[in-house]
Amino acid sequence: MADKLKKAQVIIDPNFVVGEVDKRIYGSFIEHLGRAVYEGIYQPGNKFADKNGLRKDVMELIKEINVPIVRYPGGNFVSAYNWEDGVGPVKDRPKKIELAWGVVETNEFGLNEFMDWAKQVGTEPMYAVNLGTRGIDDAKNIVEYCNIKSGTYYSDLRIKHGVKEPHNIKLWCLGNEMDGPWQMGHRTAAEYGMLAARAGQIMKLVDPTIETVACGSSSLTMPSFGEWERTVLECSYDTTDYLSLHQYYGNHENDTPNFLANSVAMDQFITQVLSVCDYVKAVKRSKKTINLSFDEWNVWYHSNEQDKKLEKWVQHPHQLEDVYNFEDLLLVGSMMITLLRHADRVKIACLAQLVNVIAPIMTSDTGAWRQTIFYPYMHASVYGRGTALNTVVKVDTYESKHGDAPYVDSVAIYDEENGALTVFAVNKNLEEDIELNIDLRQFEGFNLKEHIMCTHDDLKAVNTEENPDNVKPVSYNGSKLEDGKLTSILPKKSWNVIRFTK
Ligand code: AHR
């Protein structure tokens, strides 16, 4: 039987390096949206909440993923948000209508609560400023509030709010999706480019150690895509460090092969944005390189119809609560691999989002559980630290609406210092197992440690509170390493993590 298996060959060499994996590629996102903050990470009175109302059960799951950065407070929410509403005594905070999502925001949870939470889960903030309804003055003030030690109006205000030490937030988003007509304060590329340039400049005058992310397109399908990136960078090149990309995928037509081929589309998107960044670099004769922040990526479509029926002006409704299935896990694994294959230029990425809202973690009043997509994200974050190797995959392809899609997506991450090598691989073939071969003779002294694998008979299988382990990875006996050559059987429709240690 074995010789009838379809085959894939992976070629890697420790000297053929794509780039160091910046741990921020495993970032995520918490927006004031639906039940992400309220009932997600913060639920005073809940049996799992600590004395500050922070959900400890959720923190444990986030720690399991080891999330290095979390983008906050939005998303669309940030474009009409006054950060001052969410600081100071809670009893004085205004309850306001929240126009992005048509709800009521109580402001019970704000910047300082978020920073406490971030500290407890061991993550760093990526803070977005409002460049929709506000501008450079607001951007200046919030950096002063967060990063100046004391002795100025805003730093002293922070101290008055009970936060003695500065937050020292290093990474700042210059607004959110400013190309989108739905965005409050939506602007043309030139208007936004100039605003981003001036905001970035003044924020860096307050704290020269910060890094900034300018808004790229909110999706590849935006009519302004390409021109938007070019114009924004031409205006703001000198004060911008990263350009953002956002993209969500869905399986509206219930066409799994095409759905799984979306990693090809993601790869093309990254390559195209990089071309524009490098074009502007050339035109400017600049020595500086703009890298990418893919700060919203995920599957998002399951909840679309449900959300159209939502009542307006309520507090934290069940919104964007996609229940992810097994095929979503496969695509998220493939997208993670795609990001890692661009580790030289994609330095930041945020799986959007983290809890309840299009998220790997779900909560109810009685518990928290892992959605299917939790697993590839967690595996990559935990085992994918090191150097991304140029991973050549020789395998059959299938025709998709995004062009030829390989049946196997794969990337290898090498951690020379700690003697670890990990190969991530997705078999997208829905009918057949694939034999994977890797020549590892360049990795002398490495042994096979484990092969973790996730598959399911039912592509639509989900995890729920009642059945949280319906889809979960297992330790799998499908790999053998002999004379430096690895042979693995990747089961049809499977996510695989093959680990070697020295
Ligand atoms: O993540 C959900 C929303 O998707 C964000 O608020 C917005 O930036 C994007 O359109």
Coordinates of C-alpha atoms and ligand atoms in Angstrom, one line a residue:
M1 CA 0.0 0.0 0.0
A2 CA 2.7 2.4 1.1
D3 CA 4.2 2.8 -2.4
K4 CA 0.8 4.0 -3.7
L5 CA 0.7 6.9 -1.4
K6 CA 1.0 10.4 -2.8
K7 CA 4.4 11.9 -1.9
A8 CA 5.7 15.2 -0.7
Q9 CA 9.3 16.2 -0.3
V10 CA 10.5 18.9 2.0
I11 CA 14.0 20.3 1.4
I12 CA 15.6 22.3 4.3
D13 CA 19.1 23.2 5.3
P14 CA 20.2 25.1 8.4
N15 CA 22.1 27.5 6.2
F16 CA 19.1 28.5 4.0
V17 CA 17.5 31.0 6.3
V18 CA 14.4 33.1 5.6
G19 CA 14.7 35.1 8.8
E20 CA 14.5 35.2 12.5
V21 CA 10.9 34.6 13.7
D22 CA 9.9 37.8 15.6
K23 CA 7.9 36.4 18.4
R24 CA 5.3 39.2 17.8
I25 CA 4.2 37.2 14.8
Y26 CA 2.1 35.2 17.3
G27 CA 0.2 38.2 18.5
S28 CA -3.5 38.6 19.0
F29 CA -6.2 41.2 19.4
I30 CA -8.8 42.3 22.0
E31 CA -11.3 44.9 20.9
H32 CA -14.1 46.6 22.8
L33 CA -16.5 44.5 20.7
G34 CA -19.2 42.0 21.7
R35 CA -18.0 39.9 24.6
A36 CA -14.2 40.2 24.0
V37 CA -13.6 42.5 27.0
Y38 CA -16.8 42.2 29.0
E39 CA -17.6 38.5 29.8
G40 CA -14.4 37.6 27.9
I41 CA -11.3 38.8 29.8
Y42 CA -13.3 40.8 32.4
Q43 CA -16.3 39.7 34.3
P44 CA -16.6 40.9 37.9
G45 CA -18.6 38.6 40.1
N46 CA -18.0 35.5 37.9
K47 CA -16.7 32.5 39.8
F48 CA -13.5 32.5 37.8
A49 CA -12.8 36.2 38.3
D50 CA -10.1 37.6 40.5
K51 CA -10.5 40.5 42.8
N52 CA -10.2 42.9 39.9
G53 CA -12.8 41.1 37.8
L54 CA -10.3 39.4 35.5
R55 CA -11.2 35.9 34.3
K56 CA -8.5 33.6 35.6
D57 CA -9.6 30.6 33.6
V58 CA -9.3 32.7 30.4
M59 CA -5.8 33.9 31.5
E60 CA -4.7 30.3 31.9
L61 CA -5.7 29.5 28.3
I62 CA -4.0 32.6 27.0
K63 CA -0.8 31.6 28.9
E64 CA -1.0 28.2 27.3
I65 CA -0.7 29.9 23.9
N66 CA 2.0 32.2 25.2
V67 CA 0.7 35.3 23.3
P68 CA 3.5 37.8 23.1
I69 CA 1.5 40.9 22.1
V70 CA -2.2 41.9 22.2
R71 CA -3.5 44.7 20.0
Y72 CA -6.1 46.9 21.8
P73 CA -8.6 48.6 22.0
G74 CA -9.7 48.2 18.4
G75 CA -10.4 47.7 15.5
N76 CA -13.3 49.8 14.3
F77 CA -14.0 50.7 17.9
V78 CA -10.9 52.9 18.2
S79 CA -11.9 55.3 15.5
A80 CA -14.5 57.1 17.7
Y81 CA -13.0 56.3 21.1
N82 CA -11.9 58.8 23.6
W83 CA -9.3 57.0 25.7
E84 CA -9.9 59.5 28.6
D85 CA -13.3 57.9 29.1
G86 CA -11.7 54.7 30.2
V87 CA -9.3 56.0 32.8
G88 CA -9.7 57.4 36.3
P89 CA -12.3 56.5 38.9
V90 CA -14.7 53.9 37.4
K91 CA -17.8 55.7 39.0
D92 CA -17.0 58.8 37.0
R93 CA -16.6 57.1 33.6
P94 CA -19.2 58.0 31.0
K95 CA -21.5 55.4 29.5
K96 CA -21.6 56.2 25.7
I97 CA -23.1 55.0 22.5
E98 CA -20.5 53.0 20.5
L99 CA -21.1 53.7 16.9
A100 CA -18.8 51.2 15.2
W101 CA -20.8 48.2 16.5
G102 CA -24.1 49.8 17.5
V103 CA -23.8 49.1 21.2
V104 CA -23.4 50.9 24.6
E105 CA -19.9 51.1 26.1
T106 CA -19.8 51.5 29.8
N107 CA -16.1 52.3 29.9
E108 CA -15.8 50.2 33.1
F109 CA -12.7 48.6 31.5
G110 CA -10.0 50.9 30.0
L111 CA -6.3 51.4 29.4
N112 CA -5.1 50.8 32.9
E113 CA -7.2 47.7 33.5
F114 CA -5.9 46.4 30.1
M115 CA -2.3 47.0 31.2
D116 CA -2.9 45.2 34.5
W117 CA -4.4 42.3 32.6
A118 CA -1.6 42.3 30.1
K119 CA 1.0 42.0 32.9
Q120 CA -0.8 39.1 34.5
V121 CA -1.0 37.1 31.3
G122 CA 2.6 37.9 30.4
T123 CA 1.9 39.8 27.2
E124 CA 2.9 43.2 25.7
P125 CA 0.4 45.8 24.5
M126 CA 0.1 47.0 20.9
Y127 CA -2.0 50.1 21.4
A128 CA -4.1 51.8 18.6
V129 CA -4.7 55.5 18.7
N130 CA -7.9 57.1 17.3
L131 CA -7.0 58.8 14.0
G132 CA -10.7 58.7 12.9
T133 CA -12.6 61.3 15.0
R134 CA -9.5 62.6 16.7
G135 CA -5.9 63.4 15.6
I136 CA -2.4 64.2 16.5
D137 CA -3.0 66.1 19.7
D138 CA -4.8 63.1 21.2
A139 CA -2.1 60.8 19.9
K140 CA 0.5 62.9 21.6
N141 CA -1.4 63.0 24.9
I142 CA -1.9 59.3 25.2
V143 CA 1.8 58.6 24.6
E144 CA 2.6 61.1 27.4
Y145 CA 0.1 59.5 29.7
C146 CA 1.5 56.0 29.1
N147 CA 5.3 56.6 28.6
I148 CA 6.5 59.7 30.5
K149 CA 7.5 59.0 34.1
S150 CA 6.1 62.0 35.9
G151 CA 6.1 65.8 36.1
T152 CA 3.8 66.6 33.1
Y153 CA 0.1 67.0 33.0
Y154 CA -0.7 63.6 31.5
S155 CA 2.0 61.6 33.3
D156 CA 0.8 63.1 36.6
L157 CA -2.8 62.3 35.6
R158 CA -1.8 58.6 35.3
I159 CA -0.1 58.8 38.7
K160 CA -3.3 60.3 40.1
H161 CA -5.2 57.4 38.6
G162 CA -3.1 55.1 40.7
V163 CA -0.5 54.0 38.2
K164 CA 2.9 55.1 39.5
E165 CA 5.2 53.7 36.9
P166 CA 4.9 54.4 33.2
H167 CA 3.4 51.7 31.0
N168 CA 6.2 52.1 28.4
I169 CA 4.1 51.0 25.5
K170 CA 6.5 50.3 22.6
L171 CA 4.2 49.5 19.7
W172 CA 1.5 51.9 18.4
C173 CA -1.0 51.5 15.6
L174 CA -1.8 54.8 13.8
G175 CA -5.5 54.3 13.6
N176 CA -7.4 51.4 12.1
E177 CA -8.5 50.6 8.6
M178 CA -8.7 54.2 7.5
D179 CA -9.2 53.1 3.9
G180 CA -12.6 51.7 4.7
P181 CA -15.8 53.8 4.1
W182 CA -17.3 52.1 7.2
Q183 CA -14.5 53.6 9.3
M184 CA -15.5 56.6 11.4
G185 CA -13.3 59.4 10.1
H186 CA -12.5 57.5 7.0
R187 CA -10.0 59.4 4.8
T188 CA -8.4 59.4 1.4
A189 CA -5.0 57.9 1.2
A190 CA -3.3 61.3 1.0
E191 CA -5.3 62.7 3.9
Y192 CA -4.5 59.6 6.1
G193 CA -0.9 59.5 4.9
M194 CA -0.2 63.0 6.1
L195 CA -2.1 62.5 9.3
A196 CA -0.1 59.3 10.0
A197 CA 3.1 61.1 9.3
R198 CA 2.3 63.9 11.6
A199 CA 0.9 61.7 14.4
G200 CA 4.0 59.4 14.1
Q201 CA 6.3 62.3 14.2
I202 CA 4.8 63.9 17.3
M203 CA 4.4 60.6 19.1
K204 CA 8.1 59.9 18.6
L205 CA 9.0 63.3 19.9
V206 CA 7.3 62.3 23.1
D207 CA 9.0 59.0 23.2
P208 CA 11.7 58.3 20.5
T209 CA 11.8 54.6 21.5
I210 CA 8.4 53.7 20.2
E211 CA 7.5 51.9 16.9
T212 CA 4.5 52.8 14.7
V213 CA 2.3 50.8 12.4
A214 CA 0.6 52.7 9.6
C215 CA -2.7 51.4 8.2
G216 CA -2.4 49.5 4.9
S217 CA -5.5 48.2 3.2
S218 CA -8.3 46.6 5.2
S219 CA -8.4 43.8 2.6
L220 CA -6.8 42.8 -0.7
T221 CA -10.2 43.4 -2.3
M222 CA -10.4 47.1 -1.5
P223 CA -10.6 49.1 -4.8
S224 CA -7.9 51.4 -3.4
F225 CA -5.5 48.5 -2.7
G226 CA -1.9 49.2 -3.9
E227 CA -2.4 52.9 -4.5
W228 CA -3.4 53.3 -0.8
E229 CA -0.2 51.6 0.3
R230 CA 1.9 53.7 -2.1
T231 CA 0.4 57.0 -1.1
V232 CA 0.4 56.3 2.6
L233 CA 4.0 55.3 2.6
E234 CA 5.1 58.2 0.3
C235 CA 3.6 60.5 2.9
S236 CA 4.8 58.8 6.1
Y237 CA 7.9 56.7 5.2
D238 CA 10.3 58.4 7.6
T239 CA 8.1 58.1 10.7
T240 CA 6.5 54.7 10.0
D241 CA 8.1 51.4 11.0
Y242 CA 5.5 48.9 9.8
L243 CA 2.6 48.8 7.3
S244 CA -0.5 46.8 8.3
L245 CA -2.5 44.2 6.4
H246 CA -5.9 42.8 7.4
Q247 CA -7.6 39.8 5.8
Y248 CA -10.4 37.4 6.8
Y249 CA -11.6 34.4 4.9
G250 CA -14.8 32.5 4.7
N251 CA -16.3 29.4 3.2
H252 CA -19.6 30.8 2.1
E253 CA -20.0 28.5 -0.9
N254 CA -19.1 25.4 1.2
D255 CA -16.2 24.7 -1.2
T256 CA -13.5 23.3 1.1
P257 CA -10.6 23.0 -1.5
N258 CA -11.1 26.6 -2.5
F259 CA -11.5 27.7 1.1
L260 CA -8.2 25.9 2.0
A261 CA -6.5 27.6 -0.9
N262 CA -6.9 31.0 0.7
S263 CA -3.4 30.6 2.1
V264 CA -2.3 31.1 -1.5
A265 CA -4.2 34.3 -1.6
M266 CA -2.7 35.4 1.7
D267 CA 0.8 34.7 0.3
Q268 CA 0.1 36.8 -2.8
F269 CA -1.3 39.6 -0.6
I270 CA 1.9 39.7 1.4
T271 CA 4.1 39.6 -1.7
Q272 CA 2.2 42.4 -3.3
V273 CA 2.3 44.7 -0.2
L274 CA 6.0 44.1 0.1
S275 CA 6.5 45.1 -3.6
V276 CA 4.8 48.4 -2.8
C277 CA 6.9 49.0 0.3
D278 CA 10.1 48.3 -1.6
Y279 CA 8.9 50.5 -4.6
V280 CA 8.5 53.4 -2.2
K281 CA 11.9 52.6 -0.6
A282 CA 13.5 52.8 -4.1
V283 CA 11.8 56.0 -5.1
K284 CA 12.9 57.6 -1.9
R285 CA 16.4 56.2 -2.2
S286 CA 15.9 55.2 1.4
K287 CA 18.1 52.9 3.4
K288 CA 15.2 52.1 5.7
T289 CA 13.0 49.0 5.1
I290 CA 9.3 48.9 6.0
N291 CA 8.3 45.6 7.4
L292 CA 4.7 44.2 7.8
S293 CA 2.3 44.0 10.6
F294 CA -0.5 41.5 9.6
D295 CA -2.5 42.7 12.5
E296 CA -5.8 41.2 11.7
W297 CA -6.1 37.7 10.2
N298 CA -8.5 34.8 10.7
V299 CA -11.5 33.0 9.3
W300 CA -14.7 35.1 9.8
Y301 CA -18.1 34.3 8.3
H302 CA -20.0 31.9 10.5
S303 CA -21.7 34.7 12.5
N304 CA -22.4 37.1 9.7
E305 CA -26.1 36.3 9.3
Q306 CA -26.8 36.1 13.0
D307 CA -25.2 39.5 13.6
K308 CA -27.6 41.1 11.1
K309 CA -30.4 40.4 13.6
L310 CA -28.8 42.0 16.6
E311 CA -30.7 44.5 18.7
K312 CA -29.0 48.0 18.8
W313 CA -27.6 49.9 21.8
V314 CA -27.3 47.0 24.2
Q315 CA -24.2 46.2 26.3
H316 CA -21.7 43.6 25.1
P317 CA -24.0 41.3 23.0
H318 CA -23.0 38.0 21.5
Q319 CA -21.4 39.5 18.4
L320 CA -19.0 38.0 15.8
E321 CA -19.1 34.7 17.8
D322 CA -18.0 32.4 15.1
V323 CA -18.0 28.8 16.2
Y324 CA -15.0 27.4 14.4
N325 CA -15.0 23.9 12.8
F326 CA -12.3 21.5 11.8
E327 CA -11.7 22.9 8.3
D328 CA -11.1 26.3 9.8
L329 CA -8.4 24.8 11.9
L330 CA -6.7 23.5 8.7
L331 CA -6.8 27.0 7.1
V332 CA -5.6 28.8 10.2
G333 CA -2.7 26.3 10.3
S334 CA -1.9 27.1 6.7
M335 CA -2.2 30.8 7.2
M336 CA 0.2 30.6 10.2
I337 CA 2.6 28.7 7.9
T338 CA 2.3 31.4 5.3
L339 CA 3.1 34.1 7.8
L340 CA 6.2 32.2 9.0
R341 CA 7.4 31.6 5.4
H342 CA 7.6 35.4 5.3
A343 CA 9.3 35.8 8.6
D344 CA 12.0 38.0 7.1
R345 CA 9.4 40.8 6.5
V346 CA 6.3 39.9 8.5
K347 CA 7.4 40.9 12.0
I348 CA 4.0 41.3 13.7
A349 CA 0.8 39.5 13.2
C350 CA -2.4 39.3 15.2
L351 CA -4.9 36.5 15.1
A352 CA -8.1 38.4 15.3
Q353 CA -9.3 38.1 17.9
L354 CA -8.5 36.4 21.2
V355 CA -11.6 35.7 23.3
N356 CA -15.3 35.2 22.2
V357 CA -15.1 37.5 19.2
I358 CA -13.9 35.5 16.2
A359 CA -11.6 33.9 18.7
P360 CA -9.7 30.7 19.6
I361 CA -11.1 30.9 23.2
M362 CA -14.8 31.0 24.1
T363 CA -16.4 31.7 27.5
S364 CA -19.7 31.3 29.2
D365 CA -20.6 32.2 32.7
T366 CA -19.7 28.6 33.6
G367 CA -16.4 28.1 31.8
A368 CA -13.9 28.7 29.0
W369 CA -12.9 26.3 26.2
R370 CA -10.6 26.0 23.2
Q371 CA -12.1 26.4 19.8
T372 CA -10.7 24.3 17.0
I373 CA -8.4 27.1 15.7
F374 CA -6.8 27.3 19.2
Y375 CA -4.5 24.4 18.3
P376 CA -2.5 25.5 15.3
Y377 CA -2.1 28.9 16.8
M378 CA -0.9 27.5 20.1
H379 CA 1.4 25.0 18.5
A380 CA 3.0 27.6 16.3
S381 CA 3.5 30.0 19.2
V382 CA 4.9 27.4 21.5
Y383 CA 7.1 25.4 19.1
G384 CA 7.7 28.0 16.4
R385 CA 10.3 30.2 18.0
G386 CA 13.7 30.4 16.3
T387 CA 14.7 30.9 12.6
A388 CA 12.4 30.2 9.7
L389 CA 14.2 28.1 7.2
N390 CA 13.6 28.4 3.5
T391 CA 11.3 25.3 3.2
V392 CA 11.0 24.0 -0.4
V393 CA 7.9 21.7 -0.7
K394 CA 7.7 19.4 -3.7
V395 CA 4.2 18.2 -3.9
D396 CA 1.2 18.0 -6.3
T397 CA -1.0 21.0 -6.6
Y398 CA -4.7 21.5 -7.3
E399 CA -6.4 24.2 -9.3
S400 CA -8.1 26.8 -7.1
K401 CA -9.6 30.2 -7.7
H402 CA -6.3 31.6 -6.3
G403 CA -4.2 29.6 -8.8
D404 CA -2.4 26.4 -8.1
A405 CA -2.6 25.3 -4.5
P406 CA -0.1 22.8 -3.1
Y407 CA -1.7 19.9 -1.3
V408 CA 0.9 20.3 1.5
D409 CA 1.8 23.6 3.1
S410 CA 4.9 23.4 5.3
V411 CA 7.6 25.4 7.1
A412 CA 10.5 24.5 9.3
I413 CA 11.6 26.5 12.3
Y414 CA 15.1 26.0 13.7
D415 CA 16.2 27.0 17.2
E416 CA 19.9 26.3 17.1
E417 CA 20.5 27.6 20.6
N418 CA 18.1 25.3 22.2
G419 CA 18.7 22.4 19.8
A420 CA 15.2 22.2 18.4
L421 CA 13.7 21.9 14.9
T422 CA 10.0 21.9 14.2
V423 CA 8.2 21.2 11.0
F424 CA 4.6 22.4 10.6
A425 CA 2.7 20.8 7.8
V426 CA -1.0 20.8 6.6
N427 CA -2.2 18.0 4.3
K428 CA -5.1 19.7 2.4
N429 CA -5.9 16.6 0.4
L430 CA -9.4 15.6 1.6
E431 CA -9.2 12.1 0.2
E432 CA -5.7 10.8 0.5
D433 CA -2.9 10.5 3.0
I434 CA 0.5 11.9 1.8
E435 CA 3.9 10.5 2.5
L436 CA 6.3 13.3 3.5
N437 CA 10.0 12.9 3.2
I438 CA 12.7 15.2 4.6
D439 CA 16.4 14.7 4.4
L440 CA 17.7 15.8 7.8
R441 CA 21.3 14.8 7.4
Q442 CA 22.3 18.5 7.7
F443 CA 20.9 18.4 11.3
E444 CA 23.4 16.0 12.8
G445 CA 22.5 14.6 16.2
F446 CA 18.8 15.5 16.0
N447 CA 16.2 12.9 17.1
L448 CA 12.5 12.7 16.5
K449 CA 10.8 13.9 19.6
E450 CA 7.2 13.8 18.7
H451 CA 4.6 14.1 16.0
I452 CA 1.5 15.9 17.1
M453 CA -1.4 15.6 14.7
C454 CA -5.0 16.8 14.4
T455 CA -7.6 15.4 12.0
H456 CA -11.3 14.6 12.1
D457 CA -13.7 12.6 10.0
D458 CA -16.1 15.6 9.9
L459 CA -14.8 18.8 8.3
K460 CA -17.6 20.7 10.1
A461 CA -16.9 19.3 13.6
V462 CA -16.8 21.9 16.3
N463 CA -15.9 22.2 20.0
T464 CA -18.5 23.4 22.4
E465 CA -18.8 23.9 26.1
E466 CA -20.5 20.5 26.4
N467 CA -18.1 18.8 24.1
P468 CA -14.9 20.8 24.3
D469 CA -12.6 18.0 23.1
N470 CA -14.4 17.0 20.0
V471 CA -11.5 18.3 17.9
K472 CA -8.1 18.1 19.5
P473 CA -4.6 17.1 18.6
V474 CA -3.2 13.7 19.5
S475 CA 0.3 12.3 19.8
Y476 CA 0.7 10.4 16.5
N477 CA 2.9 7.5 15.6
G478 CA 3.2 8.4 11.9
S479 CA 6.8 9.4 11.6
K480 CA 10.2 7.6 11.6
L481 CA 13.7 9.0 11.3
E482 CA 16.3 6.6 9.9
D483 CA 19.8 7.4 8.8
G484 CA 18.9 11.1 8.9
K485 CA 15.9 10.7 6.7
L486 CA 12.4 11.4 7.9
T487 CA 9.4 9.6 6.6
S488 CA 6.0 10.8 7.8
I489 CA 2.5 9.8 6.9
L490 CA 0.4 13.0 6.9
P491 CA -3.2 11.8 7.2
K492 CA -5.7 13.2 4.7
K493 CA -7.0 16.6 6.0
S494 CA -4.6 17.0 8.8
W495 CA -2.5 19.5 10.8
N496 CA 0.9 18.2 11.8
V497 CA 3.7 19.3 14.1
I498 CA 6.8 17.2 13.8
R499 CA 9.4 18.0 16.5
F500 CA 13.1 17.2 16.6
T501 CA 15.5 17.9 19.4
K502 CA 19.2 17.4 19.9
Ligands
AHR1 O1 -11.9 42.2 14.0 C1 -13.2 42.7 13.7 C2 -13.1 44.0 12.8 O2 -12.6 43.6 11.6 C3 -12.2 45.1 13.3 O3 -12.8 45.9 14.2 C4 -11.9 45.8 12.1 O4 -10.7 46.4 12.1 C5 -12.0 44.8 11.0 O5 -12.8 45.2 9.9

